[in-house]
mmCIF file of C-alpha atoms and ligand atoms in Angstrom:
data_model
loop_
_atom_site.group_PDB
_atom_site.id
_atom_site.type_symbol
_atom_site.label_atom_id
_atom_site.label_comp_id
_atom_site.label_asym_id
_atom_site.label_seq_id
_atom_site.Cartn_x
_atom_site.Cartn_y
_atom_site.Cartn_z
ATOM 1 C CA UNK A 6 8.213 27.969 -13.076
ATOM 2 C CA UNK A 7 6.631 24.791 -11.653
ATOM 3 C CA UNK A 8 7.800 25.781 -8.184
ATOM 4 C CA UNK A 9 6.240 29.162 -8.310
ATOM 5 C CA UNK A 10 2.910 27.864 -9.691
ATOM 6 C CA UNK A 11 2.782 25.004 -7.203
ATOM 7 C CA UNK A 12 3.499 27.349 -4.286
ATOM 8 C CA UNK A 13 0.951 29.864 -5.341
ATOM 9 C CA UNK A 14 -1.919 27.590 -6.417
ATOM 10 C CA UNK A 15 -1.603 24.270 -4.614
ATOM 11 C CA UNK A 16 -2.255 23.779 -0.934
ATOM 12 C CA UNK A 17 0.948 23.088 1.008
ATOM 13 C CA UNK A 18 0.328 19.651 2.404
ATOM 14 C CA UNK A 19 3.547 18.165 1.238
ATOM 15 C CA UNK A 20 7.232 19.111 1.696
ATOM 16 C CA UNK A 21 7.824 18.983 -2.068
ATOM 17 C CA UNK A 22 10.848 18.343 -4.176
ATOM 18 C CA UNK A 23 10.583 20.560 -7.257
ATOM 19 C CA UNK A 24 11.969 18.229 -9.921
ATOM 20 C CA UNK A 25 9.740 18.376 -13.053
ATOM 21 C CA UNK A 26 9.311 14.818 -14.387
ATOM 22 C CA UNK A 27 8.244 14.670 -18.019
ATOM 23 C CA UNK A 28 8.517 11.037 -19.028
ATOM 24 C CA UNK A 29 8.817 7.511 -17.574
ATOM 25 C CA UNK A 30 9.801 4.155 -18.997
ATOM 26 C CA UNK A 31 9.414 1.246 -16.662
ATOM 27 C CA UNK A 32 11.570 2.180 -13.601
ATOM 28 C CA UNK A 33 13.340 5.098 -15.175
ATOM 29 C CA UNK A 34 12.055 8.695 -15.078
ATOM 30 C CA UNK A 35 13.344 11.723 -17.062
ATOM 31 C CA UNK A 36 13.055 15.309 -15.883
ATOM 32 C CA UNK A 37 12.618 18.416 -18.090
ATOM 33 C CA UNK A 38 16.395 18.532 -18.669
ATOM 34 C CA UNK A 39 16.418 14.885 -19.702
ATOM 35 C CA UNK A 40 18.299 13.856 -16.644
ATOM 36 C CA UNK A 41 17.334 10.248 -15.774
ATOM 37 C CA UNK A 42 16.409 8.812 -12.389
ATOM 38 C CA UNK A 43 16.016 5.232 -11.354
ATOM 39 C CA UNK A 44 12.752 4.970 -9.454
ATOM 40 C CA UNK A 45 12.865 2.778 -6.337
ATOM 41 C CA UNK A 46 9.601 4.297 -5.111
ATOM 42 C CA UNK A 47 7.027 3.549 -7.837
ATOM 43 C CA UNK A 48 5.062 6.568 -6.624
ATOM 44 C CA UNK A 49 4.859 4.991 -3.158
ATOM 45 C CA UNK A 50 3.903 1.566 -4.344
ATOM 46 C CA UNK A 51 1.472 2.613 -7.067
ATOM 47 C CA UNK A 52 3.193 2.149 -10.424
ATOM 48 C CA UNK A 53 3.296 -1.589 -10.039
ATOM 49 C CA UNK A 54 3.695 -2.251 -13.814
ATOM 50 C CA UNK A 55 6.175 0.569 -14.361
ATOM 51 C CA UNK A 56 5.887 4.065 -15.765
ATOM 52 C CA UNK A 57 4.434 4.547 -19.298
ATOM 53 C CA UNK A 58 3.298 0.933 -19.501
ATOM 54 C CA UNK A 59 2.260 0.595 -23.120
ATOM 55 C CA UNK A 60 -0.266 -2.283 -22.603
ATOM 56 C CA UNK A 61 -2.061 -0.429 -19.796
ATOM 57 C CA UNK A 62 -1.963 2.826 -21.800
ATOM 58 C CA UNK A 63 -3.564 1.075 -24.762
ATOM 59 C CA UNK A 64 -6.391 -0.289 -22.562
ATOM 60 C CA UNK A 65 -6.908 3.176 -21.033
ATOM 61 C CA UNK A 66 -6.959 4.886 -24.449
ATOM 62 C CA UNK A 67 -9.457 2.374 -25.872
ATOM 63 C CA UNK A 68 -11.664 2.611 -22.850
ATOM 64 C CA UNK A 69 -11.507 6.443 -22.888
ATOM 65 C CA UNK A 70 -12.613 6.429 -26.489
ATOM 66 C CA UNK A 71 -15.680 4.462 -25.610
ATOM 67 C CA UNK A 72 -17.042 4.900 -22.098
ATOM 68 C CA UNK A 73 -15.127 6.294 -19.171
ATOM 69 C CA UNK A 74 -18.018 6.604 -16.815
ATOM 70 C CA UNK A 75 -21.708 5.893 -16.436
ATOM 71 C CA UNK A 76 -22.556 5.509 -12.780
ATOM 72 C CA UNK A 77 -22.976 2.642 -10.347
ATOM 73 C CA UNK A 78 -26.718 2.747 -11.091
ATOM 74 C CA UNK A 79 -25.822 0.486 -14.025
ATOM 75 C CA UNK A 80 -23.782 -2.712 -14.191
ATOM 76 C CA UNK A 81 -20.235 -2.044 -15.283
ATOM 77 C CA UNK A 82 -18.681 -4.965 -17.233
ATOM 78 C CA UNK A 83 -14.953 -4.312 -16.386
ATOM 79 C CA UNK A 84 -15.932 -3.778 -12.764
ATOM 80 C CA UNK A 85 -17.682 -7.177 -12.570
ATOM 81 C CA UNK A 86 -14.725 -8.844 -14.354
ATOM 82 C CA UNK A 87 -12.308 -7.180 -11.892
ATOM 83 C CA UNK A 88 -14.365 -8.429 -8.964
ATOM 84 C CA UNK A 89 -14.199 -11.965 -10.490
ATOM 85 C CA UNK A 90 -10.412 -11.637 -11.045
ATOM 86 C CA UNK A 91 -9.840 -10.550 -7.470
ATOM 87 C CA UNK A 92 -11.816 -13.520 -6.143
ATOM 88 C CA UNK A 93 -9.943 -15.962 -8.373
ATOM 89 C CA UNK A 94 -6.483 -14.618 -7.699
ATOM 90 C CA UNK A 95 -7.046 -14.344 -3.911
ATOM 91 C CA UNK A 96 -8.437 -17.879 -3.993
ATOM 92 C CA UNK A 97 -11.202 -16.778 -1.659
ATOM 93 C CA UNK A 98 -14.981 -16.702 -1.931
ATOM 94 C CA UNK A 99 -15.358 -12.924 -1.865
ATOM 95 C CA UNK A 100 -17.143 -9.974 -3.426
ATOM 96 C CA UNK A 101 -15.743 -6.412 -3.790
ATOM 97 C CA UNK A 102 -16.817 -2.774 -3.397
ATOM 98 C CA UNK A 103 -14.680 -0.449 -5.460
ATOM 99 C CA UNK A 104 -13.500 2.890 -4.132
ATOM 100 C CA UNK A 105 -11.001 5.426 -5.340
ATOM 101 C CA UNK A 106 -8.243 5.252 -2.752
ATOM 102 C CA UNK A 107 -6.802 3.312 0.212
ATOM 103 C CA UNK A 108 -8.394 5.504 2.837
ATOM 104 C CA UNK A 109 -11.771 5.162 1.195
ATOM 105 C CA UNK A 110 -11.321 1.447 1.021
ATOM 106 C CA UNK A 111 -10.564 1.384 4.786
ATOM 107 C CA UNK A 112 -13.622 3.555 5.448
ATOM 108 C CA UNK A 113 -15.741 1.002 3.571
ATOM 109 C CA UNK A 114 -14.192 -1.856 5.652
ATOM 110 C CA UNK A 115 -15.004 -0.019 8.847
ATOM 111 C CA UNK A 116 -18.523 0.571 7.741
ATOM 112 C CA UNK A 117 -18.948 -3.158 7.017
ATOM 113 C CA UNK A 118 -17.557 -3.900 10.490
ATOM 114 C CA UNK A 119 -19.938 -1.418 12.170
ATOM 115 C CA UNK A 120 -22.942 -2.814 10.408
ATOM 116 C CA UNK A 121 -21.877 -6.374 11.328
ATOM 117 C CA UNK A 122 -21.478 -5.153 14.928
ATOM 118 C CA UNK A 123 -24.942 -3.641 14.888
ATOM 119 C CA UNK A 124 -26.762 -6.626 13.422
ATOM 120 C CA UNK A 125 -24.940 -9.793 14.509
ATOM 121 C CA UNK A 126 -24.720 -9.432 18.289
ATOM 122 C CA UNK A 127 -27.154 -8.908 21.122
ATOM 123 C CA UNK A 128 -25.424 -5.668 22.150
ATOM 124 C CA UNK A 129 -24.053 -3.145 19.746
ATOM 125 C CA UNK A 130 -20.351 -3.779 18.937
ATOM 126 C CA UNK A 131 -18.504 -1.016 17.254
ATOM 127 C CA UNK A 132 -14.883 -0.903 18.560
ATOM 128 C CA UNK A 133 -11.985 -1.522 16.177
ATOM 129 C CA UNK A 134 -8.531 -2.358 17.565
ATOM 130 C CA UNK A 135 -5.543 -1.356 15.414
ATOM 131 C CA UNK A 136 -1.747 -1.157 16.104
ATOM 132 C CA UNK A 137 0.222 1.736 17.318
ATOM 133 C CA UNK A 138 2.620 1.792 14.420
ATOM 134 C CA UNK A 139 -0.109 1.489 11.796
ATOM 135 C CA UNK A 140 -1.156 3.647 8.939
ATOM 136 C CA UNK A 141 -4.641 3.484 7.458
ATOM 137 C CA UNK A 142 -5.291 6.813 5.709
ATOM 138 C CA UNK A 143 -5.981 10.488 5.982
ATOM 139 C CA UNK A 144 -9.803 10.868 6.298
ATOM 140 C CA UNK A 145 -10.963 11.795 9.748
ATOM 141 C CA UNK A 146 -11.948 8.183 10.488
ATOM 142 C CA UNK A 147 -8.872 6.514 8.988
ATOM 143 C CA UNK A 148 -6.630 9.058 10.719
ATOM 144 C CA UNK A 149 -8.236 7.896 13.982
ATOM 145 C CA UNK A 150 -7.860 4.292 12.895
ATOM 146 C CA UNK A 151 -4.126 4.959 12.319
ATOM 147 C CA UNK A 152 -2.322 4.198 15.556
ATOM 148 C CA UNK A 153 0.505 6.700 15.321
ATOM 149 C CA UNK A 154 -0.413 9.282 17.948
ATOM 150 C CA UNK A 155 1.267 12.093 16.061
ATOM 151 C CA UNK A 156 -1.572 11.740 13.528
ATOM 152 C CA UNK A 157 -4.238 12.531 16.088
ATOM 153 C CA UNK A 158 -3.527 16.249 16.243
ATOM 154 C CA UNK A 159 -6.187 18.342 18.062
ATOM 155 C CA UNK A 160 -6.421 20.425 14.854
ATOM 156 C CA UNK A 161 -8.928 17.995 13.388
ATOM 157 C CA UNK A 162 -10.739 16.924 16.575
ATOM 158 C CA UNK A 163 -13.231 15.639 17.489
ATOM 159 C CA UNK A 164 -12.539 12.235 16.013
ATOM 160 C CA UNK A 165 -14.985 9.353 15.807
ATOM 161 C CA UNK A 166 -15.101 7.049 18.793
ATOM 162 C CA UNK A 167 -14.416 3.428 18.818
ATOM 163 C CA UNK A 168 -10.672 3.015 18.015
ATOM 164 C CA UNK A 169 -7.974 1.779 20.352
ATOM 165 C CA UNK A 170 -4.383 0.814 19.684
ATOM 166 C CA UNK A 171 -2.099 -1.978 20.795
ATOM 167 C CA UNK A 172 1.684 -2.032 20.667
ATOM 168 C CA UNK A 173 2.074 -5.681 19.594
ATOM 169 C CA UNK A 174 -0.064 -8.458 18.092
ATOM 170 C CA UNK A 175 0.098 -10.275 21.397
ATOM 171 C CA UNK A 176 -1.484 -7.376 23.248
ATOM 172 C CA UNK A 177 -4.610 -7.512 21.119
ATOM 173 C CA UNK A 178 -5.976 -10.569 23.007
ATOM 174 C CA UNK A 179 -6.235 -8.580 26.241
ATOM 175 C CA UNK A 180 -7.717 -5.497 24.673
ATOM 176 C CA UNK A 181 -10.789 -7.211 23.252
ATOM 177 C CA UNK A 182 -14.010 -6.457 25.187
ATOM 178 C CA UNK A 183 -17.656 -7.151 24.528
ATOM 179 C CA UNK A 184 -17.942 -4.062 22.267
ATOM 180 C CA UNK A 185 -15.033 -5.096 20.046
ATOM 181 C CA UNK A 186 -16.169 -5.792 16.521
ATOM 182 C CA UNK A 187 -12.932 -5.891 14.542
ATOM 183 C CA UNK A 188 -9.156 -5.923 14.526
ATOM 184 C CA UNK A 189 -7.577 -4.065 11.614
ATOM 185 C CA UNK A 190 -3.863 -4.552 10.764
ATOM 186 C CA UNK A 191 -1.321 -4.455 7.933
ATOM 187 C CA UNK A 192 0.684 -7.675 7.564
ATOM 188 C CA UNK A 193 3.777 -5.639 6.654
ATOM 189 C CA UNK A 194 3.541 -2.182 8.206
ATOM 190 C CA UNK A 195 4.520 0.119 5.337
ATOM 191 C CA UNK A 196 4.559 3.691 6.574
ATOM 192 C CA UNK A 197 5.408 2.348 10.071
ATOM 193 C CA UNK A 198 8.820 1.088 8.918
ATOM 194 C CA UNK A 199 8.429 -1.832 6.469
ATOM 195 C CA UNK A 200 7.833 -4.175 9.348
ATOM 196 C CA UNK A 201 6.411 -7.655 8.611
ATOM 197 C CA UNK A 202 4.705 -9.699 11.305
ATOM 198 C CA UNK A 203 5.416 -13.323 12.004
ATOM 199 C CA UNK A 204 3.256 -15.759 10.034
ATOM 200 C CA UNK A 205 2.478 -17.934 13.093
ATOM 201 C CA UNK A 206 1.416 -14.928 15.226
ATOM 202 C CA UNK A 207 -0.950 -13.772 12.488
ATOM 203 C CA UNK A 208 -2.387 -17.226 11.909
ATOM 204 C CA UNK A 209 -3.008 -17.672 15.649
ATOM 205 C CA UNK A 210 -4.740 -14.276 15.859
ATOM 206 C CA UNK A 211 -6.884 -15.041 12.795
ATOM 207 C CA UNK A 212 -7.967 -18.334 14.359
ATOM 208 C CA UNK A 213 -8.785 -16.769 17.718
ATOM 209 C CA UNK A 214 -10.784 -13.907 16.210
ATOM 210 C CA UNK A 215 -12.734 -16.392 14.067
ATOM 211 C CA UNK A 216 -13.639 -18.365 17.187
ATOM 212 C CA UNK A 217 -14.826 -15.226 18.855
ATOM 213 C CA UNK A 218 -16.881 -13.977 15.868
ATOM 214 C CA UNK A 219 -14.709 -10.816 15.714
ATOM 215 C CA UNK A 220 -13.824 -9.604 12.268
ATOM 216 C CA UNK A 221 -10.232 -9.477 10.980
ATOM 217 C CA UNK A 222 -9.628 -6.639 8.555
ATOM 218 C CA UNK A 223 -6.352 -6.788 6.672
ATOM 219 C CA UNK A 224 -5.198 -3.488 5.161
ATOM 220 C CA UNK A 225 -3.454 -4.516 1.958
ATOM 221 C CA UNK A 226 -3.391 -1.051 0.454
ATOM 222 C CA UNK A 227 0.381 -1.238 0.233
ATOM 223 C CA UNK A 228 1.042 -4.997 0.394
ATOM 224 C CA UNK A 229 -1.602 -6.093 -2.179
ATOM 225 C CA UNK A 230 -1.350 -6.583 -5.929
ATOM 226 C CA UNK A 231 1.809 -8.796 -5.729
ATOM 227 C CA UNK A 232 3.957 -6.360 -3.786
ATOM 228 C CA UNK A 233 4.994 -9.167 -1.400
ATOM 229 C CA UNK A 234 5.405 -11.720 -4.159
ATOM 230 C CA UNK A 235 1.903 -13.160 -3.901
ATOM 231 C CA UNK A 236 -1.342 -11.549 -5.115
ATOM 232 C CA UNK A 237 -2.189 -10.712 -1.535
ATOM 233 C CA UNK A 238 0.039 -10.806 1.575
ATOM 234 C CA UNK A 239 -2.904 -12.802 2.997
ATOM 235 C CA UNK A 240 -1.994 -15.550 0.468
ATOM 236 C CA UNK A 241 1.565 -15.476 1.724
ATOM 237 C CA UNK A 242 0.461 -15.705 5.344
ATOM 238 C CA UNK A 243 -2.129 -18.265 4.475
ATOM 239 C CA UNK A 244 -5.091 -16.592 6.124
ATOM 240 C CA UNK A 245 -8.604 -15.750 4.991
ATOM 241 C CA UNK A 246 -9.633 -12.608 6.816
ATOM 242 C CA UNK A 247 -13.140 -11.208 6.825
ATOM 243 C CA UNK A 248 -12.304 -8.034 4.941
ATOM 244 C CA UNK A 249 -9.254 -7.048 2.862
ATOM 245 C CA UNK A 250 -8.581 -3.587 1.427
ATOM 246 C CA UNK A 251 -6.515 -2.775 -1.562
ATOM 247 C CA UNK A 252 -5.511 0.360 -3.564
ATOM 248 C CA UNK A 253 -2.101 1.697 -4.689
ATOM 249 C CA UNK A 254 -0.619 -0.959 -7.047
ATOM 250 C CA UNK A 255 -4.063 -2.297 -8.157
ATOM 251 C CA UNK A 256 -4.545 0.436 -10.771
ATOM 252 C CA UNK A 257 -0.903 0.961 -11.732
ATOM 253 C CA UNK A 258 -1.414 4.722 -11.424
ATOM 254 C CA UNK A 259 -5.104 4.994 -12.118
ATOM 255 C CA UNK A 260 -6.874 5.762 -8.805
ATOM 256 C CA UNK A 261 -8.769 2.756 -7.481
ATOM 257 C CA UNK A 262 -9.423 1.120 -4.133
ATOM 258 C CA UNK A 263 -11.147 -2.123 -3.181
ATOM 259 C CA UNK A 264 -12.979 -3.469 -0.118
ATOM 260 C CA UNK A 265 -12.985 -7.254 -0.515
ATOM 261 C CA UNK A 266 -15.061 -9.401 1.774
ATOM 262 C CA UNK A 267 -16.568 -12.757 2.322
ATOM 263 C CA UNK A 268 -19.514 -11.171 4.030
ATOM 264 C CA UNK A 269 -21.277 -10.562 0.807
ATOM 265 C CA UNK A 270 -24.700 -9.628 2.252
ATOM 266 C CA UNK A 271 -23.923 -7.135 5.003
ATOM 267 C CA UNK A 272 -24.199 -4.153 2.731
ATOM 268 C CA UNK A 273 -27.605 -3.602 1.117
ATOM 269 C CA UNK A 274 -28.476 -1.021 -1.580
ATOM 270 C CA UNK A 275 -28.094 2.408 -0.042
ATOM 271 C CA UNK A 276 -25.597 1.409 2.642
ATOM 272 C CA UNK A 277 -22.563 2.608 0.844
ATOM 273 C CA UNK A 278 -21.537 4.158 -2.485
ATOM 274 C CA UNK A 279 -19.156 6.220 -4.517
ATOM 275 C CA UNK A 280 -19.702 8.279 -7.631
ATOM 276 C CA UNK A 281 -16.388 7.340 -9.285
ATOM 277 C CA UNK A 282 -15.690 4.068 -7.533
ATOM 278 C CA UNK A 283 -15.169 1.182 -9.997
ATOM 279 C CA UNK A 284 -15.913 3.102 -13.113
ATOM 280 C CA UNK A 285 -15.055 1.861 -16.633
ATOM 281 C CA UNK A 286 -11.723 3.615 -16.853
ATOM 282 C CA UNK A 287 -10.206 2.575 -13.523
ATOM 283 C CA UNK A 288 -11.465 -1.048 -13.628
ATOM 284 C CA UNK A 289 -10.459 -1.549 -17.254
ATOM 285 C CA UNK A 290 -6.919 -0.377 -16.268
ATOM 286 C CA UNK A 291 -6.849 -2.557 -13.116
ATOM 287 C CA UNK A 292 -7.938 -5.638 -15.081
ATOM 288 C CA UNK A 293 -4.896 -5.130 -17.390
ATOM 289 C CA UNK A 294 -2.552 -4.456 -14.462
ATOM 290 C CA UNK A 295 -3.552 -7.669 -12.779
ATOM 291 C CA UNK A 296 -3.239 -9.624 -16.064
ATOM 292 C CA UNK A 297 0.309 -8.326 -16.484
ATOM 293 C CA UNK A 298 1.310 -8.988 -12.920
ATOM 294 C CA UNK A 299 -0.265 -12.458 -12.869
ATOM 295 C CA UNK A 300 1.764 -13.351 -15.936
ATOM 296 C CA UNK A 301 4.951 -11.960 -14.267
ATOM 297 C CA UNK A 302 4.246 -14.186 -11.272
ATOM 298 C CA UNK A 303 3.472 -17.279 -13.362
ATOM 299 C CA UNK A 304 6.548 -16.922 -15.558
ATOM 300 C CA UNK A 305 8.808 -16.682 -12.482
ATOM 301 C CA UNK A 306 10.006 -13.201 -13.540
ATOM 302 C CA UNK A 307 8.608 -11.582 -10.319
ATOM 303 C CA UNK A 308 10.235 -14.111 -8.012
ATOM 304 C CA UNK A 309 13.568 -13.670 -9.847
ATOM 305 C CA UNK A 310 13.296 -9.872 -9.424
ATOM 306 C CA UNK A 311 12.505 -10.337 -5.744
ATOM 307 C CA UNK A 312 15.549 -12.572 -5.219
ATOM 308 C CA UNK A 313 17.947 -10.285 -7.036
ATOM 309 C CA UNK A 314 16.666 -7.196 -5.237
ATOM 310 C CA UNK A 315 16.885 -9.017 -1.879
ATOM 311 C CA UNK A 316 20.474 -10.185 -2.542
ATOM 312 C CA UNK A 317 21.561 -6.713 -3.450
ATOM 313 C CA UNK A 318 20.079 -5.321 -0.250
ATOM 314 C CA UNK A 319 21.864 -7.934 1.847
ATOM 315 C CA UNK A 320 25.130 -6.952 0.083
ATOM 316 C CA UNK A 321 24.540 -3.310 1.030
ATOM 317 C CA UNK A 322 23.559 -4.152 4.505
ATOM 318 C CA UNK A 323 26.825 -6.030 5.005
ATOM 319 C CA UNK A 324 28.920 -3.498 3.201
ATOM 320 C CA UNK A 325 27.585 -0.487 5.092
ATOM 321 C CA UNK A 326 27.349 -1.832 8.625
ATOM 322 C CA UNK A 327 28.296 1.548 10.043
ATOM 323 C CA UNK A 328 25.100 3.003 8.484
ATOM 324 C CA UNK A 329 22.488 0.221 8.590
ATOM 325 C CA UNK A 330 21.220 -1.584 11.661
ATOM 326 C CA UNK A 331 18.697 -4.081 10.106
ATOM 327 C CA UNK A 332 17.327 -5.379 6.871
ATOM 328 C CA UNK A 333 13.482 -5.448 6.829
ATOM 329 C CA UNK A 334 10.546 -6.203 4.525
ATOM 330 C CA UNK A 335 9.273 -8.770 2.064
ATOM 331 C CA UNK A 336 9.003 -9.156 -1.680
ATOM 332 C CA UNK A 337 9.628 -5.848 -3.389
ATOM 333 C CA UNK A 338 8.623 -3.940 -0.241
ATOM 334 C CA UNK A 339 12.021 -3.643 1.398
ATOM 335 C CA UNK A 340 13.875 -1.439 3.818
ATOM 336 C CA UNK A 341 17.170 -0.919 5.543
ATOM 337 C CA UNK A 342 17.052 0.633 9.037
ATOM 338 C CA UNK A 343 19.464 3.478 9.272
ATOM 339 C CA UNK A 344 21.308 4.271 12.501
ATOM 340 C CA UNK A 345 19.608 7.736 12.811
ATOM 341 C CA UNK A 346 17.126 9.934 10.938
ATOM 342 C CA UNK A 347 19.655 12.592 9.964
ATOM 343 C CA UNK A 348 21.751 10.027 8.143
ATOM 344 C CA UNK A 349 18.639 8.767 6.443
ATOM 345 C CA UNK A 350 17.793 12.294 5.196
ATOM 346 C CA UNK A 351 21.323 12.530 3.771
ATOM 347 C CA UNK A 352 21.002 9.160 2.062
ATOM 348 C CA UNK A 353 17.738 10.336 0.373
ATOM 349 C CA UNK A 354 19.174 13.646 -0.805
ATOM 350 C CA UNK A 355 22.476 12.071 -1.949
ATOM 351 C CA UNK A 356 20.525 9.425 -3.838
ATOM 352 C CA UNK A 357 18.417 12.091 -5.543
ATOM 353 C CA UNK A 358 21.612 13.884 -6.700
ATOM 354 C CA UNK A 359 22.904 10.596 -8.042
ATOM 355 C CA UNK A 360 19.615 10.116 -9.971
ATOM 356 C CA UNK A 361 17.923 7.620 -7.699
ATOM 357 C CA UNK A 362 14.553 7.955 -5.951
ATOM 358 C CA UNK A 363 14.167 6.340 -2.572
ATOM 359 C CA UNK A 364 11.712 6.716 0.324
ATOM 360 C CA UNK A 365 11.624 7.149 4.056
ATOM 361 C CA UNK A 366 9.349 5.075 6.312
ATOM 362 C CA UNK A 367 8.833 5.567 10.028
ATOM 363 C CA UNK A 368 11.617 7.499 11.692
ATOM 364 C CA UNK A 369 14.701 5.766 10.276
ATOM 365 C CA UNK A 370 13.870 3.265 7.576
ATOM 366 C CA UNK A 371 15.204 3.656 4.040
ATOM 367 C CA UNK A 372 12.253 2.237 2.101
ATOM 368 C CA UNK A 373 12.474 0.737 -1.384
ATOM 369 C CA UNK A 374 9.358 0.038 -3.407
ATOM 370 C CA UNK A 375 10.441 -0.355 -7.017
ATOM 371 C CA UNK A 376 7.957 -1.113 -9.819
ATOM 372 C CA UNK A 377 7.355 -4.890 -9.839
ATOM 373 C CA UNK A 378 8.401 -4.945 -13.477
ATOM 374 C CA UNK A 379 11.861 -3.410 -12.736
ATOM 375 C CA UNK A 380 14.471 -4.706 -15.218
ATOM 376 C CA UNK A 381 17.781 -6.207 -14.163
ATOM 377 C CA UNK A 382 19.627 -3.316 -15.833
ATOM 378 C CA UNK A 383 17.535 -0.780 -13.878
ATOM 379 C CA UNK A 384 18.076 -2.610 -10.645
ATOM 380 C CA UNK A 385 21.876 -2.794 -11.187
ATOM 381 C CA UNK A 386 22.012 0.935 -12.199
ATOM 382 C CA UNK A 387 19.883 1.929 -9.160
ATOM 383 C CA UNK A 388 22.109 0.052 -6.758
ATOM 384 C CA UNK A 389 25.202 1.548 -8.354
ATOM 385 C CA UNK A 390 23.722 4.977 -7.707
ATOM 386 C CA UNK A 391 22.830 4.005 -4.148
ATOM 387 C CA UNK A 392 26.453 2.790 -3.615
ATOM 388 C CA UNK A 393 27.656 6.298 -4.798
ATOM 389 C CA UNK A 394 25.188 7.933 -2.480
ATOM 390 C CA UNK A 395 26.192 5.867 0.514
ATOM 391 C CA UNK A 396 29.885 6.295 -0.142
ATOM 392 C CA UNK A 397 29.434 10.016 0.380
ATOM 393 C CA UNK A 398 27.956 9.613 3.858
ATOM 394 C CA UNK A 399 30.291 10.585 6.816
HETATM 395 C C1 LIG B 12 -1.400 0.525 4.570
HETATM 396 C C2 LIG B 12 -2.067 1.716 4.016
HETATM 397 N N1 LIG B 12 -3.323 1.965 4.230
HETATM 398 C C3 LIG B 12 -3.981 3.031 3.717
HETATM 399 C C4 LIG B 12 -3.263 4.018 3.071
HETATM 400 C C5 LIG B 12 -3.985 5.208 2.489
HETATM 401 O O1 LIG B 12 -4.092 5.080 1.125
HETATM 402 P P1 LIG B 12 -4.533 6.391 0.240
HETATM 403 O O2 LIG B 12 -3.385 7.332 0.322
HETATM 404 O O3 LIG B 12 -4.702 5.816 -1.172
HETATM 405 O O4 LIG B 12 -5.765 6.895 0.785
HETATM 406 C C6 LIG B 12 -1.884 3.829 2.843
HETATM 407 C C7 LIG B 12 -1.104 4.864 2.111
HETATM 408 O O5 LIG B 12 0.079 4.927 2.202
HETATM 409 C C8 LIG B 12 -1.224 2.663 3.328
HETATM 410 O O6 LIG B 12 0.045 2.464 3.135
#
């Protein structure tokens, strides 16, 4: 039924799996036949506080019974409080523009960079350097900002000018010219293969760009909201970039994005906007999500989960050396490189049959992004199912 409706009435932009999930409790999902699945994907890094989180649900219900939306023509209390919370948790002197998604947040960041490039230099600077293996979104501009050449299909051309791509962090230094206004990177490339960069390399780049007056934009759409174990990956890398973008885990499932910057006066009224961005519903939910995660971090529960998950992965990496070639990632954003992409596809389908949801990243990375609130029991059960899935390879 769901398959037929979906095929007939929804545009086919995804290669879909037709399981019909009806209910979720933390990291466990139940389909229409009550079969349970352990979720090591959290809806691609979104459901940071788990499925069916009662505390977030209560905040959403209360907010929905009062005001869901006015418009950004009026001050919105939970939005202002969320901006304050982001500044405090990031430990940076920043202000935020709220959007509805990661791509939109990156669009906002690029707009700030372009205006900075227009107003702060003698000549117009507009070029943004990104990395070849990056992913920054699906709008026309963020597709162009994304370095993976497979994304720049002629179908959607012409694309906006002003983007170029480097293979490695080290290459960026030589690509900068007098029209370069910003460098935009992820600190752990998510879609590109769960690939973290070296802290020293990033710190050196941040220092160099600051000296040159070139903006550093860190795309934390996937790494933000405690995914790497700190509120921001920037906190882990100990850098203070000019602009940070967030989305995914920030709302725990309610759509929200954020453009966070220390350049508080570049945008003026009329420069940017969004009808829905930062409305009562999404910001009320995100405030609660951050309170829950902040408490998880403070109590040590998040760090314990990260250690247990990491230990399990190392065990699997050592046990299945014929399948895995490397262990990658940080925090609860982890991956195992698989010897080839066919084997990875088999692992994903075997896992699904065993009742475990896992993801692919890049060509051959098994990507694991569990809810940050995953319980020890769910973790153990998930890895038991992964073991069963892997034992059926070959
Ligand atoms: C690093 C990064 N940037 C941007 C995006 C785009 O976010 P959205 O799908 O919310 O537009 C993603 C999504 O996977 C991402 O991982």
